[in-house]
mmCIF file of C-alpha atoms in Angstrom:
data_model
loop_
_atom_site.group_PDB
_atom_site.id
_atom_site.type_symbol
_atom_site.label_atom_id
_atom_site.label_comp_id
_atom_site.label_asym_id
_atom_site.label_seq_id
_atom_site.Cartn_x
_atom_site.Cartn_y
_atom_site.Cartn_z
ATOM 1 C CA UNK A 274 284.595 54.091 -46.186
ATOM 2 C CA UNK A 275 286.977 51.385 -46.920
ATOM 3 C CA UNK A 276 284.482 48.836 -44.975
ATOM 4 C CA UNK A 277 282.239 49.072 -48.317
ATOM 5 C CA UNK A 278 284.874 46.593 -50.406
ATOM 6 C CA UNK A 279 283.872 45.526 -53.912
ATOM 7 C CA UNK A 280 280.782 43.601 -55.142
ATOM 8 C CA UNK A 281 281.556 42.110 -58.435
ATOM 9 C CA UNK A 282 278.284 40.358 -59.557
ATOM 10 C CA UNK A 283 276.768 43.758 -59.922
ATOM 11 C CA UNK A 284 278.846 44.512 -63.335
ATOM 12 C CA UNK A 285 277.600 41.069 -65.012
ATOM 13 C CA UNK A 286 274.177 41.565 -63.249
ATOM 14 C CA UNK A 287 273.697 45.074 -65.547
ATOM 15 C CA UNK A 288 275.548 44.349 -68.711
ATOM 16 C CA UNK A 289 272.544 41.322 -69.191
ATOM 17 C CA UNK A 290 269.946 43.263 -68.173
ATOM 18 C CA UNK A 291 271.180 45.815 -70.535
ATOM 19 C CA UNK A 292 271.208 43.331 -73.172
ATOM 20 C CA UNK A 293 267.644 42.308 -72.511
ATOM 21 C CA UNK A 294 266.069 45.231 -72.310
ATOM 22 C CA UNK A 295 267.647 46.286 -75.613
ATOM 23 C CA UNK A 296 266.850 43.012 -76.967
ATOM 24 C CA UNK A 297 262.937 43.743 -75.638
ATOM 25 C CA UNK A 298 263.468 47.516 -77.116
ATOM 26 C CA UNK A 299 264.291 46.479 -80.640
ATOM 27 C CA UNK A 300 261.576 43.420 -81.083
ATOM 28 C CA UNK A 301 259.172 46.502 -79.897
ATOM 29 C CA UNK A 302 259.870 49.091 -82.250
ATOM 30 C CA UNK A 303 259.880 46.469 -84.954
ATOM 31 C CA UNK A 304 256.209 45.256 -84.557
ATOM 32 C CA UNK A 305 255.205 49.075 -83.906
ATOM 33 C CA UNK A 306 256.019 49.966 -87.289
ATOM 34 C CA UNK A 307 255.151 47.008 -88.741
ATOM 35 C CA UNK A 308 251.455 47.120 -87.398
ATOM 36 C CA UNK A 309 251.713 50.619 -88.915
ATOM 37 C CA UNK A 310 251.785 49.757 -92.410
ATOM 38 C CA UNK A 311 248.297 48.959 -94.311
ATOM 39 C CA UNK A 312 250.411 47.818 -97.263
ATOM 40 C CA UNK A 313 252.570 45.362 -96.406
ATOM 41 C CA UNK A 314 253.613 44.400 -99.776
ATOM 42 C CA UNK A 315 254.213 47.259 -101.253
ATOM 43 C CA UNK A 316 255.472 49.495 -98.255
ATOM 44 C CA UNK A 317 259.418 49.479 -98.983
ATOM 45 C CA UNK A 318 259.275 49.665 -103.136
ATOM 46 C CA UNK A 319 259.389 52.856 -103.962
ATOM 47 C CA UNK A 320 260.504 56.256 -102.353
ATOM 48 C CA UNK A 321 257.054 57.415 -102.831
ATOM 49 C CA UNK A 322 255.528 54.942 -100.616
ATOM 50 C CA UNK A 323 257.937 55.765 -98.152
ATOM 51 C CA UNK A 324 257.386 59.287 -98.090
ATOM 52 C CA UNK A 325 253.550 58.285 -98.275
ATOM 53 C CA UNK A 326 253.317 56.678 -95.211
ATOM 54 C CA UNK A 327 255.892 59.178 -93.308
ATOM 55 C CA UNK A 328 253.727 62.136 -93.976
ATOM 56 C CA UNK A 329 250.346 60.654 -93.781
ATOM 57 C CA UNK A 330 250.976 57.760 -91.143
ATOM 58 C CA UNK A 331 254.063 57.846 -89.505
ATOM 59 C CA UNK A 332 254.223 61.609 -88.781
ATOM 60 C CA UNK A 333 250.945 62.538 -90.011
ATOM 61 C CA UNK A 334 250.155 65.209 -86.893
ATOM 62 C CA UNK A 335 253.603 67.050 -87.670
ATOM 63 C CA UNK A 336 253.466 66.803 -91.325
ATOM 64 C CA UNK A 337 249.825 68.330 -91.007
ATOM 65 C CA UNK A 338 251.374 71.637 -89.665
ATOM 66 C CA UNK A 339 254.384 72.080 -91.872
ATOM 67 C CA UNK A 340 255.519 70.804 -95.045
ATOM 68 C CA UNK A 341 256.820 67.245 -95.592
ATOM 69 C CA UNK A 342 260.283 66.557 -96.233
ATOM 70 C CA UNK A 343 262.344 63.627 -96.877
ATOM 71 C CA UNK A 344 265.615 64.688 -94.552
ATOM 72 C CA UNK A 345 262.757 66.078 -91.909
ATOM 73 C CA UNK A 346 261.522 62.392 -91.957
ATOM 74 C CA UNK A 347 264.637 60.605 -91.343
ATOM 75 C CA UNK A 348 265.387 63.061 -88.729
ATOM 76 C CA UNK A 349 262.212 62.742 -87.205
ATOM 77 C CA UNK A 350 262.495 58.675 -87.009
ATOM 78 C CA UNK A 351 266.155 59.327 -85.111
ATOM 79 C CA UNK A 352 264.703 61.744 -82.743
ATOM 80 C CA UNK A 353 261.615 59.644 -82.233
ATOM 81 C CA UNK A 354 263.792 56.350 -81.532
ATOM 82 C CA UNK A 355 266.409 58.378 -79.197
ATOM 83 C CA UNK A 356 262.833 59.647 -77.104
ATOM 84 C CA UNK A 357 261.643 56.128 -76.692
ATOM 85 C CA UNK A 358 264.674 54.736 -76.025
ATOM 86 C CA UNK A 359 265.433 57.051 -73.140
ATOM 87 C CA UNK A 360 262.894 55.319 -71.298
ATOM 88 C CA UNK A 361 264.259 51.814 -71.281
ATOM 89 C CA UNK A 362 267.663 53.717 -70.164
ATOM 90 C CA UNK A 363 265.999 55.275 -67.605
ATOM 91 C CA UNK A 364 264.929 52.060 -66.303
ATOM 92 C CA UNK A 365 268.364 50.681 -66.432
ATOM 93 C CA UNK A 366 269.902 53.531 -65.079
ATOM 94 C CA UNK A 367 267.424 53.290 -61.570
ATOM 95 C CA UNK A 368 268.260 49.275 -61.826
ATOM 96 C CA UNK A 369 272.118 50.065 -61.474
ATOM 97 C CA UNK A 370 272.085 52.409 -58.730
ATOM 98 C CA UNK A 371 269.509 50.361 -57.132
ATOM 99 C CA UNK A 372 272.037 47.426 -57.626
ATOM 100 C CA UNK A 373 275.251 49.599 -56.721
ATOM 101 C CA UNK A 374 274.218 50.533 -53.002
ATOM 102 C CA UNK A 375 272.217 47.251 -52.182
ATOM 103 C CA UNK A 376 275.724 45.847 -52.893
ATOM 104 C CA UNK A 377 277.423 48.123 -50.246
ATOM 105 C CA UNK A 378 274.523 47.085 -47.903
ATOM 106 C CA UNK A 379 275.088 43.475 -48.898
ATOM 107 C CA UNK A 380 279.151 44.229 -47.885
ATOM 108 C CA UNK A 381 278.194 45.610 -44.447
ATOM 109 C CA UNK A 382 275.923 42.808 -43.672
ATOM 110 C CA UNK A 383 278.639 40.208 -44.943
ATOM 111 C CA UNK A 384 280.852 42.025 -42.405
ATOM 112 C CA UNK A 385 278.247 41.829 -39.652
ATOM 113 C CA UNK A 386 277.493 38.160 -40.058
ATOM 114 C CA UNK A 387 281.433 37.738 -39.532
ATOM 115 C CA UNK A 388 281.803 39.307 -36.015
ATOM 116 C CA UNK A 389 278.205 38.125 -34.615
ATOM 117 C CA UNK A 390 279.169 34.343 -35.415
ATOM 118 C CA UNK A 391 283.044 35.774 -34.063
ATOM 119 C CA UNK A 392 281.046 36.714 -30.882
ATOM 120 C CA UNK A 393 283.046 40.384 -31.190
ATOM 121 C CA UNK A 394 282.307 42.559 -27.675
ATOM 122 C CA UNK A 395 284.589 45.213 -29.131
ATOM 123 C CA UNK A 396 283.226 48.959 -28.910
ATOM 124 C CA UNK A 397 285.608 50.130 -31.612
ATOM 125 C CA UNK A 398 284.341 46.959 -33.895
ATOM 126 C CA UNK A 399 280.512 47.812 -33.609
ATOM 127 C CA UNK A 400 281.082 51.667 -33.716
ATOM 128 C CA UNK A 401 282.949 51.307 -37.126
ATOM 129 C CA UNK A 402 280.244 48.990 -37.898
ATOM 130 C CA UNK A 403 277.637 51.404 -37.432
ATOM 131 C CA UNK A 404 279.498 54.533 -39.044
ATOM 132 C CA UNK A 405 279.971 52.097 -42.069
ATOM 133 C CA UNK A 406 276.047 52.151 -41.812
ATOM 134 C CA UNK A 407 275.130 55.438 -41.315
ATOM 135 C CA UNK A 408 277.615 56.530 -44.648
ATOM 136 C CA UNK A 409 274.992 54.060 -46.445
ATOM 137 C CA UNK A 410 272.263 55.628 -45.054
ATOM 138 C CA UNK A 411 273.743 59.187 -45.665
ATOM 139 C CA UNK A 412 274.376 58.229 -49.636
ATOM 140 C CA UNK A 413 271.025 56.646 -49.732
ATOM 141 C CA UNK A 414 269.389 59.885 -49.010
ATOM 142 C CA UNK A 415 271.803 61.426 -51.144
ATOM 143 C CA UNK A 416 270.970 59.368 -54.218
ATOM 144 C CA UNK A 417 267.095 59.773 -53.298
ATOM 145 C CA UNK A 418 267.113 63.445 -53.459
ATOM 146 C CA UNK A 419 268.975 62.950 -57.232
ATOM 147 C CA UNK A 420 267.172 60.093 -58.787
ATOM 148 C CA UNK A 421 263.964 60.859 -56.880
ATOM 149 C CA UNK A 422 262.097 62.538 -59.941
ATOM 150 C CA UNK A 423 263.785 60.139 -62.618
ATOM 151 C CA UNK A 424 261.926 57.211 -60.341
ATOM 152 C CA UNK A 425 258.409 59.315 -60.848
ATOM 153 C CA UNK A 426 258.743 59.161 -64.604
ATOM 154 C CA UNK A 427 259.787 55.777 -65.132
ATOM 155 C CA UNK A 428 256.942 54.861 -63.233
ATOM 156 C CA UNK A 429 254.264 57.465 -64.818
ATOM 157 C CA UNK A 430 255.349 56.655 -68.203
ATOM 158 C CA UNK A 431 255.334 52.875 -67.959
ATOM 159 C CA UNK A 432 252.202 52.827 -66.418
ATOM 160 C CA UNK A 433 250.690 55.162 -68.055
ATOM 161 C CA UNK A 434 251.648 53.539 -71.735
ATOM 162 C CA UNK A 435 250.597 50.046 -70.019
ATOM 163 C CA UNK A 436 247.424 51.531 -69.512
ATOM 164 C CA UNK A 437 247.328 52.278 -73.502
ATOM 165 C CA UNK A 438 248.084 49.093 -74.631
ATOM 166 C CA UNK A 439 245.497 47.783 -72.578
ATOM 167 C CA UNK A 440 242.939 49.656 -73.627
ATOM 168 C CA UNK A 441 243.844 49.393 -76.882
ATOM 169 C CA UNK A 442 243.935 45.452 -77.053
ATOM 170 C CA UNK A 443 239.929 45.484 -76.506
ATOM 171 C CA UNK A 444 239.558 46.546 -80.044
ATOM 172 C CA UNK A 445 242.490 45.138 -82.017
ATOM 173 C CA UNK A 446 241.966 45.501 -86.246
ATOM 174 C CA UNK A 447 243.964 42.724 -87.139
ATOM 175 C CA UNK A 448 246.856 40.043 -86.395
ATOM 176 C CA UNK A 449 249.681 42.736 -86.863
ATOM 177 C CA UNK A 450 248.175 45.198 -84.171
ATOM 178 C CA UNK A 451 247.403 42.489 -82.162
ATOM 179 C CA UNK A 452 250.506 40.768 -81.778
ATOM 180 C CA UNK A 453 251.835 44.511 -80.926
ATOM 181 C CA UNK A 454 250.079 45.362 -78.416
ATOM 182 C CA UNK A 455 250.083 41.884 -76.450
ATOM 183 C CA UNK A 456 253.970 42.268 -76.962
ATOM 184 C CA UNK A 457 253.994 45.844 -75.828
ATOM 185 C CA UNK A 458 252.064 45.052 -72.709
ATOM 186 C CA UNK A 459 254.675 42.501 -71.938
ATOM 187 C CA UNK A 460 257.675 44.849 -72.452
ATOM 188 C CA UNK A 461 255.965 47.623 -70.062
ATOM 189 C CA UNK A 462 255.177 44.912 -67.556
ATOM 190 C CA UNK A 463 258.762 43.288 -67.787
ATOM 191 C CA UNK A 464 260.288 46.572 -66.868
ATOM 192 C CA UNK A 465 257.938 47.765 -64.355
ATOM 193 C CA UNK A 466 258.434 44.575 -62.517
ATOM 194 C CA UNK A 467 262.413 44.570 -63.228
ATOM 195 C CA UNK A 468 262.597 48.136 -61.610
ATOM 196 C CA UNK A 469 260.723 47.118 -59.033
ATOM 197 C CA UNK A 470 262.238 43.994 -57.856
ATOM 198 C CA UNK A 471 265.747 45.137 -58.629
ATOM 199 C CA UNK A 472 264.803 48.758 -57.193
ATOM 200 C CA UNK A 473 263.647 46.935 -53.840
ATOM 201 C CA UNK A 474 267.259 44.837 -53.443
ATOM 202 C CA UNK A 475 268.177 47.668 -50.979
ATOM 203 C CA UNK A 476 265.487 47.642 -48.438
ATOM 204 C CA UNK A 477 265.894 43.505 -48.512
ATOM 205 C CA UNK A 478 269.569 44.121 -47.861
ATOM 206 C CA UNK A 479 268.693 46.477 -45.060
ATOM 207 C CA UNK A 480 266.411 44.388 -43.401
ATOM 208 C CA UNK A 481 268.602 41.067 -43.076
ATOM 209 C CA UNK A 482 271.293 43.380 -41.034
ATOM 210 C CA UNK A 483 268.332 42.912 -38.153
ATOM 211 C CA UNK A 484 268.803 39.175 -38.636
ATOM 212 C CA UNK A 485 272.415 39.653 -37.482
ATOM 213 C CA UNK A 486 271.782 42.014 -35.188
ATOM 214 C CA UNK A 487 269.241 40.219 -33.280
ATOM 215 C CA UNK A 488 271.351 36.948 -33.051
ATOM 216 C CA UNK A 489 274.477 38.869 -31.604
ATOM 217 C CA UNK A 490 272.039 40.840 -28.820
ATOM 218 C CA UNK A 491 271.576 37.339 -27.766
ATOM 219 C CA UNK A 492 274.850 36.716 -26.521
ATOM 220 C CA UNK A 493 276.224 40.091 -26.620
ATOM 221 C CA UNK A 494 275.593 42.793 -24.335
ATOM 222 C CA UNK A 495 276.710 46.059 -26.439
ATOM 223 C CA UNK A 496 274.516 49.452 -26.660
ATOM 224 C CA UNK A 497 275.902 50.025 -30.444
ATOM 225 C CA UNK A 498 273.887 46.694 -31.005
ATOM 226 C CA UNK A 499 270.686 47.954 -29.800
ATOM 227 C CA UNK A 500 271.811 51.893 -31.470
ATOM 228 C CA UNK A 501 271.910 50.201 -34.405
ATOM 229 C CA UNK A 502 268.885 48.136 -34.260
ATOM 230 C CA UNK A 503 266.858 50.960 -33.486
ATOM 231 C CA UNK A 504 268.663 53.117 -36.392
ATOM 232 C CA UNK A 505 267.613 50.501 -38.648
ATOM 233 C CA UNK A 506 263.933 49.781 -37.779
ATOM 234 C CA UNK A 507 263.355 53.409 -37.088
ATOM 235 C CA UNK A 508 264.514 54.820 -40.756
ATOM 236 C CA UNK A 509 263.763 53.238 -44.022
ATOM 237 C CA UNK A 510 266.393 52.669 -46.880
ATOM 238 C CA UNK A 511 265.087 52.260 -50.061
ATOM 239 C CA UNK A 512 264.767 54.321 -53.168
ATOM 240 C CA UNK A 513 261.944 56.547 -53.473
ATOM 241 C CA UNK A 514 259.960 58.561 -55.664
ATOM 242 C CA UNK A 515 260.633 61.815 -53.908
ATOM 243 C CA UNK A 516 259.026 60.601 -50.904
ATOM 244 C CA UNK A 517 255.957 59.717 -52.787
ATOM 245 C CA UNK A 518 256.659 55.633 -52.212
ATOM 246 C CA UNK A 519 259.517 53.776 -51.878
ATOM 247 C CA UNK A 520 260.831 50.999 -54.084
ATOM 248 C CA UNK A 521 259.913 47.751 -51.774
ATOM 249 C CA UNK A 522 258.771 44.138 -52.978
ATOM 250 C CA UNK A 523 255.259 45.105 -51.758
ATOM 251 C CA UNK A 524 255.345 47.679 -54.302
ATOM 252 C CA UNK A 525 254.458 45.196 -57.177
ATOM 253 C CA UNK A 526 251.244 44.090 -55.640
ATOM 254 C CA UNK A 527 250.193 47.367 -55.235
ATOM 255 C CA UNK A 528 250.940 48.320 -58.866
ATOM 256 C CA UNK A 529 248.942 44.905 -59.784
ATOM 257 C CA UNK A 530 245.588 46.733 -57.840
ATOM 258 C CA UNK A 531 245.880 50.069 -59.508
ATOM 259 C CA UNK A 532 246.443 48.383 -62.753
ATOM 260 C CA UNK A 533 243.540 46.641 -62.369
ATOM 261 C CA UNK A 534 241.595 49.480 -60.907
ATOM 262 C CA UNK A 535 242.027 51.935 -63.357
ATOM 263 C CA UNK A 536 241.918 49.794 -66.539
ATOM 264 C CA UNK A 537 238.109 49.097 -64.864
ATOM 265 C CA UNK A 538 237.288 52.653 -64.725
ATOM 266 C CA UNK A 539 238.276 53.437 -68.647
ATOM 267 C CA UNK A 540 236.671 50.048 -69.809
ATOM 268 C CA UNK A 541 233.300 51.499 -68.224
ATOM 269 C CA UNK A 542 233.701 55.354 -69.920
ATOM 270 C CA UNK A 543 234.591 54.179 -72.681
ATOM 271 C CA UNK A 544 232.200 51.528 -73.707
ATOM 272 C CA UNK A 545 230.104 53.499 -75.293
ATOM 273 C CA UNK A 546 233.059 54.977 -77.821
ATOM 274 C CA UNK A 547 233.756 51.197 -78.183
ATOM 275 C CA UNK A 548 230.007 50.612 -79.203
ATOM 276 C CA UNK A 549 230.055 53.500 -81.772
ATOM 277 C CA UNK A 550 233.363 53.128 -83.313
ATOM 278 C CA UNK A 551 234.847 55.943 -82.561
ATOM 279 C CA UNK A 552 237.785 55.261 -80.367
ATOM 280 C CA UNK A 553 240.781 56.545 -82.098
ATOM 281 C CA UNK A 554 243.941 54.233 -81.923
ATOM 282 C CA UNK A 555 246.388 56.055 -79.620
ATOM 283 C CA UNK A 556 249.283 54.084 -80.218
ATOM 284 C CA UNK A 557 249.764 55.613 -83.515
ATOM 285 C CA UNK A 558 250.634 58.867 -82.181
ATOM 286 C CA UNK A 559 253.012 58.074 -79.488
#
């Protein structure tokens, strides 16, 4: 395992994405609350009109079922902020084991560049080579089978709240909700997009082994070269969503058509809820 080595742009590479995304987090929750409030004036004088717009705003479909509570409030906003929260970690989280083994492919390759421009015949170089590969290939499916359902609900809950925010923006109250939701939608999108182009970094790295591979069958007769070749093409290394899809640049364009697609189909059901005025604002529950 010692052919792996140490990548050390990956550490700086996830501390700034980690401060963007909180960054991103914190301007979000700000204009969420802030759209929330009618008053804006008066909103922060008094106790009262704190509790006021915790139990009939804020909290409303809790506070509706039980009795309203100052402490139950405050714990309710920490619990509430921890919940959405999780989901920008959970995005981080995939980005950093994505990150982590596209490195170790990214080693390998490195490694593989060396002894195909070397001109190595060696059967003890190319069999290490290829053991080094198939321990990749043997954590990748490893990690899969972990992460595999944590992939599914980053993905369901980002595009399922994009979805939201879309809909929502066709019937925006005033400049407070507007400036929300148009800042929302660009929060969801910059994290969909970051997970998937960052999630894809190990099929890329996988693929440019071939590269290498392809120029040392050229002026090396070895039958590890061609094992490995047809280990590579034949199985896929990339993160998945249990199987479902895998995390590949394609990916993004696909996400683009079922954005599109679906925002279509609940324009046209609900037009006539738009018409009537009785779409309910579902941001202010979530």
């Amino acid at each position: 395992m010692y052919i792996f080595g140490k990548t050390k742009w990956i550490g700086g590479t996830v501390k700034s994405l980690l401060v963007i995304f909180i960054l991103l987090f914190i301007g979000d929750y700000a204009l969420n609350q802030i759209q929330r409030i009618e008053d804006k004036t008066d909103m922060f004088s008094s106790l009262q009109a704190w509790n006021l717009y915790q139990e009939k705003s804020r909290f409303s479909y809790i506070f509706d079922l039980v009795p309203y509570d100052f402490f139950c409030g405050v714990l309710l906003i920490f619990v509430h902020l921890q919940v959405l929260f999780a989901g920008t970690l959970l995005d981080i989280f995939i980005i950093t084991v994505s990150l982590s083994l596209a490195g170790k492919v990214e080693v390998v390759g490195k490694r593989m560049q060396k002894i195909s421009a070397s001109k190595v015949v060696s059967d003890k170089v190319w069999i290490h080579i290829r053991e080094g590969y198939n321990c990749l290939e043997i954590l990748c499916r490893y990690v899969n089978s972990k992460v595999g359902y944590a992939i599914i609900i980053s993905f369901i809950g980002n595009l399922g709240l994009l979805l939201i925010q879309l809909f929502n923006s066709l019937h925006v109250k005033n400049l407070y909700q507007g400036t929300y939701l148009y800042y929302a939608f660009f929060f969801l999108l910059t994290k969909i997009v970051a997970v998937c182009i960052f999630g894809s970094r190990i099929n890329e790295e996988s693929k440019k082994l071939l590269k290498y591979l392809y120029s040392s069958q050229n002026c090396i007769r070895n039958v590890e070269i061609d094992r490995l070749i047809a280990q590579i093409t034949r199985d896929t290394m990339a993160l998945s969503g249990t199987n479902f899809f895998y995390l590949r640049r394609n990916i993004v364009l696909k996400i683009a058509g079922s954005i599109v697609t679906y925002e279509l189909v609940v324009i046209a059901f609900a037009e006539s809820f738009l018409n009537e005025g009785k779409v309910i604002n579902r941001t202010s529950t979530l």
